[in-house]
PDB file of C-alpha atoms in Angstrom:
ATOM      1  CA  MET B 787      80.941 113.743 124.798  1.00 68.00           C
ATOM      2  CA  ILE B 788      83.924 113.602 127.143  1.00 68.00           C
ATOM      3  CA  GLY B 789      86.536 114.847 124.707  1.00 68.00           C
ATOM      4  CA  LYS B 790      87.678 115.024 121.091  1.00 79.00           C
ATOM      5  CA  TRP B 791      89.903 112.652 119.206  1.00 80.00           C
ATOM      6  CA  HIS B 792      93.424 114.102 119.114  1.00 84.00           C
ATOM      7  CA  ALA B 793      95.652 111.388 117.598  1.00 89.00           C
ATOM      8  CA  LEU B 794      96.243 107.720 117.027  1.00 91.00           C
ATOM      9  CA  VAL B 795      99.751 107.064 118.368  1.00 90.00           C
ATOM     10  CA  ILE B 796     101.683 104.226 116.765  1.00 93.00           C
ATOM     11  CA  ASP B 797     104.773 102.720 118.394  1.00 92.00           C
ATOM     12  CA  CYS B 798     107.660 102.172 115.979  1.00 93.00           C
ATOM     13  CA  GLU B 799     111.433 101.920 115.988  1.00 94.00           C
ATOM     14  CA  GLN B 800     111.887 104.492 113.197  1.00 95.00           C
ATOM     15  CA  PRO B 801     109.344 107.339 113.414  1.00 96.00           C
ATOM     16  CA  ASP B 802     110.660 109.025 110.256  1.00 96.00           C
ATOM     17  CA  THR B 803     110.151 105.885 108.146  1.00 96.00           C
ATOM     18  CA  ALA B 804     106.669 105.233 109.547  1.00 96.00           C
ATOM     19  CA  ALA B 805     105.561 108.875 109.225  1.00 97.00           C
ATOM     20  CA  THR B 806     106.840 109.121 105.648  1.00 97.00           C
ATOM     21  CA  PHE B 807     104.981 105.933 104.710  1.00 97.00           C
ATOM     22  CA  TYR B 808     101.647 107.220 106.072  1.00 96.00           C
ATOM     23  CA  GLN B 809     102.216 110.756 104.721  1.00 96.00           C
ATOM     24  CA  GLN B 810     102.516 109.354 101.216  1.00 96.00           C
ATOM     25  CA  LEU B 811      99.681 106.850 101.711  1.00 95.00           C
ATOM     26  CA  LEU B 812      97.192 109.403 103.094  1.00 95.00           C
ATOM     27  CA  GLY B 813      98.377 112.733 101.628  1.00 95.00           C
ATOM     28  CA  MET B 814      99.044 114.281 105.050  1.00 96.00           C
ATOM     29  CA  VAL B 815     101.755 116.695 106.165  1.00 96.00           C
ATOM     30  CA  ARG B 816     104.047 116.799 109.186  1.00 96.00           C
ATOM     31  CA  VAL B 817     102.587 119.035 111.861  1.00 94.00           C
ATOM     32  CA  ASP B 818     105.001 118.248 114.737  1.00 91.00           C
ATOM     33  CA  GLU B 819     108.388 116.579 114.792  1.00 94.00           C
ATOM     34  CA  ASP B 820     111.366 115.741 116.962  1.00 93.00           C
ATOM     35  CA  ALA B 821     113.778 112.798 117.059  1.00 92.00           C
ATOM     36  CA  ASP B 822     111.413 110.481 118.945  1.00 96.00           C
ATOM     37  CA  TRP B 823     107.956 111.722 117.903  1.00 95.00           C
ATOM     38  CA  ILE B 824     106.433 112.764 114.578  1.00 97.00           C
ATOM     39  CA  THR B 825     102.833 113.838 114.046  1.00 95.00           C
ATOM     40  CA  ILE B 826     101.152 113.995 110.645  1.00 96.00           C
ATOM     41  CA  GLY B 827      97.711 115.268 109.715  1.00 95.00           C
ATOM     42  CA  ASP B 828      95.705 117.686 107.628  1.00 92.00           C
ATOM     43  CA  ALA B 829      96.533 120.610 109.937  1.00 87.00           C
ATOM     44  CA  ALA B 830      97.927 121.142 113.437  1.00 82.00           C
ATOM     45  CA  ASP B 831      94.442 121.568 114.939  1.00 84.00           C
ATOM     46  CA  ARG B 832      92.921 118.406 113.367  1.00 87.00           C
ATOM     47  CA  PRO B 833      93.044 114.756 114.516  1.00 87.00           C
ATOM     48  CA  ALA B 834      96.350 113.188 113.568  1.00 92.00           C
ATOM     49  CA  LEU B 835      98.526 110.106 113.364  1.00 94.00           C
ATOM     50  CA  ALA B 836     101.570 110.219 115.636  1.00 94.00           C
ATOM     51  CA  PHE B 837     104.612 107.956 115.548  1.00 95.00           C
ATOM     52  CA  GLN B 838     106.435 107.352 118.814  1.00 93.00           C
ATOM     53  CA  ARG B 839     109.921 105.814 118.982  1.00 95.00           C
ATOM     54  CA  VAL B 840     110.259 102.681 121.089  1.00 93.00           C
ATOM     55  CA  GLN B 841     113.516 100.838 121.697  1.00 93.00           C
ATOM     56  CA  ARG B 842     112.116  97.383 121.041  1.00 90.00           C
ATOM     57  CA  LEU B 843     108.956  96.888 119.040  1.00 88.00           C
ATOM     58  CA  VAL B 844     107.237  93.521 119.307  1.00 86.00           C
ATOM     59  CA  ARG B 845     105.863  93.353 115.778  1.00 86.00           C
ATOM     60  CA  PRO B 846     102.335  92.127 115.246  1.00 85.00           C
ATOM     61  CA  GLN B 847     101.980  88.989 113.163  1.00 85.00           C
ATOM     62  CA  TRP B 848      98.532  89.117 111.638  1.00 82.00           C
ATOM     63  CA  PRO B 849      96.407  87.062 112.215  1.00 85.00           C
ATOM     64  CA  ASP B 850      98.447  85.407 115.015  1.00 86.00           C
ATOM     65  CA  ALA B 851      96.726  85.932 118.385  1.00 84.00           C
ATOM     66  CA  ASP B 852     100.073  85.433 120.185  1.00 88.00           C
ATOM     67  CA  HIS B 853     101.348  88.594 118.448  1.00 82.00           C
ATOM     68  CA  PRO B 854      98.151  90.677 118.058  1.00 80.00           C
ATOM     69  CA  GLN B 855      97.789  93.487 115.561  1.00 75.00           C
ATOM     70  CA  GLN B 856      97.281  96.066 118.366  1.00 76.00           C
ATOM     71  CA  MET B 857      95.662  98.506 115.918  1.00 75.00           C
ATOM     72  CA  HIS B 858      95.105  98.936 112.226  1.00 81.00           C
ATOM     73  CA  VAL B 859      94.196 101.669 109.798  1.00 87.00           C
ATOM     74  CA  ASP B 860      91.577 101.210 107.059  1.00 84.00           C
ATOM     75  CA  VAL B 861      92.299 103.254 103.930  1.00 92.00           C
ATOM     76  CA  MET B 862      89.439 103.720 101.448  1.00 88.00           C
ATOM     77  CA  VAL B 863      90.516 103.493  97.789  1.00 93.00           C
ATOM     78  CA  GLY B 864      88.787 103.541  94.420  1.00 93.00           C
ATOM     79  CA  ASP B 865      90.921 100.821  92.793  1.00 94.00           C
ATOM     80  CA  LEU B 866      92.456  98.018  94.868  1.00 94.00           C
ATOM     81  CA  ASP B 867      95.000  96.968  92.226  1.00 95.00           C
ATOM     82  CA  ALA B 868      96.312 100.486  91.635  1.00 95.00           C
ATOM     83  CA  ALA B 869      96.435 101.222  95.382  1.00 95.00           C
ATOM     84  CA  GLU B 870      98.269  97.957  96.008  1.00 95.00           C
ATOM     85  CA  ASP B 871     100.957  98.887  93.477  1.00 96.00           C
ATOM     86  CA  GLU B 872     101.443 102.239  95.198  1.00 94.00           C
ATOM     87  CA  VAL B 873     101.626 100.956  98.791  1.00 95.00           C
ATOM     88  CA  LEU B 874     104.092  98.240  97.803  1.00 96.00           C
ATOM     89  CA  LYS B 875     106.315 100.939  96.253  1.00 95.00           C
ATOM     90  CA  LEU B 876     106.135 102.831  99.574  1.00 94.00           C
ATOM     91  CA  GLY B 877     107.448  99.809 101.483  1.00 96.00           C
ATOM     92  CA  ALA B 878     104.295  97.935 102.484  1.00 96.00           C
ATOM     93  CA  THR B 879     104.261  94.140 102.651  1.00 96.00           C
ATOM     94  CA  ASN B 880     101.371  92.169 101.191  1.00 97.00           C
ATOM     95  CA  LEU B 881      99.917  89.839 103.848  1.00 96.00           C
ATOM     96  CA  PHE B 882      97.877  88.005 101.181  1.00 96.00           C
ATOM     97  CA  ALA B 883      94.596  88.259 103.070  1.00 93.00           C
ATOM     98  CA  GLY B 884      91.269  89.910 102.454  1.00 92.00           C
ATOM     99  CA  GLY B 885      88.652  89.502  99.797  1.00 92.00           C
ATOM    100  CA  GLU B 886      86.945  91.274  96.921  1.00 93.00           C
ATOM    101  CA  SER B 887      86.378  94.483  98.885  1.00 93.00           C
ATOM    102  CA  PHE B 888      89.569  94.753 100.973  1.00 93.00           C
ATOM    103  CA  ARG B 889      93.203  93.611 101.177  1.00 94.00           C
ATOM    104  CA  VAL B 890      95.557  93.399 104.153  1.00 93.00           C
ATOM    105  CA  TYR B 891      99.148  94.705 104.233  1.00 94.00           C
ATOM    106  CA  SER B 892     101.699  95.693 106.837  1.00 94.00           C
ATOM    107  CA  ASP B 893     103.463  99.036 107.027  1.00 93.00           C
ATOM    108  CA  PRO B 894     107.284  99.247 107.291  1.00 93.00           C
ATOM    109  CA  SER B 895     107.007  98.798 111.100  1.00 89.00           C
ATOM    110  CA  GLY B 896     104.922  95.639 110.708  1.00 90.00           C
ATOM    111  CA  HIS B 897     101.546  97.136 111.697  1.00 88.00           C
ATOM    112  CA  PRO B 898      98.685  95.740 109.594  1.00 89.00           C
ATOM    113  CA  PHE B 899      96.500  98.074 107.552  1.00 90.00           C
ATOM    114  CA  CYS B 900      93.747  97.473 105.026  1.00 92.00           C
ATOM    115  CA  LEU B 901      92.973  98.931 101.646  1.00 93.00           C
ATOM    116  CA  VAL B 902      89.170  99.008 101.437  1.00 91.00           C
ATOM    117  CA  LEU B 903      87.290  99.447  98.154  1.00 90.00           C
ATOM    118  CA  SER B 904      85.036 102.501  98.232  1.00 88.00           C
TER     119      SER B 904
END
């Protein structure tokens, strides 16, 4: 092992909006914050999601290879329909893709993520 996973850093134009979305989706808390960078996680010493302000975000357009997804988060859920209702209330957009065991959405910054049936 060379090192330990510290964080997945996600570029976005509004770190507060993106962090709030993922906090509510994953049940995490803010562990570090300033105007251009917010980190959420289970605790300050655990791997985290970080949201970094960029001036101009080129939004992914899944599944368009000319505007690749760049990264995505898979979120395991027990009920796809109930989880879909909740993420849409948080500001997600349904990308109307997936199948019986997963569905694809985008977060408020346009990054795709999947709800995956456990």
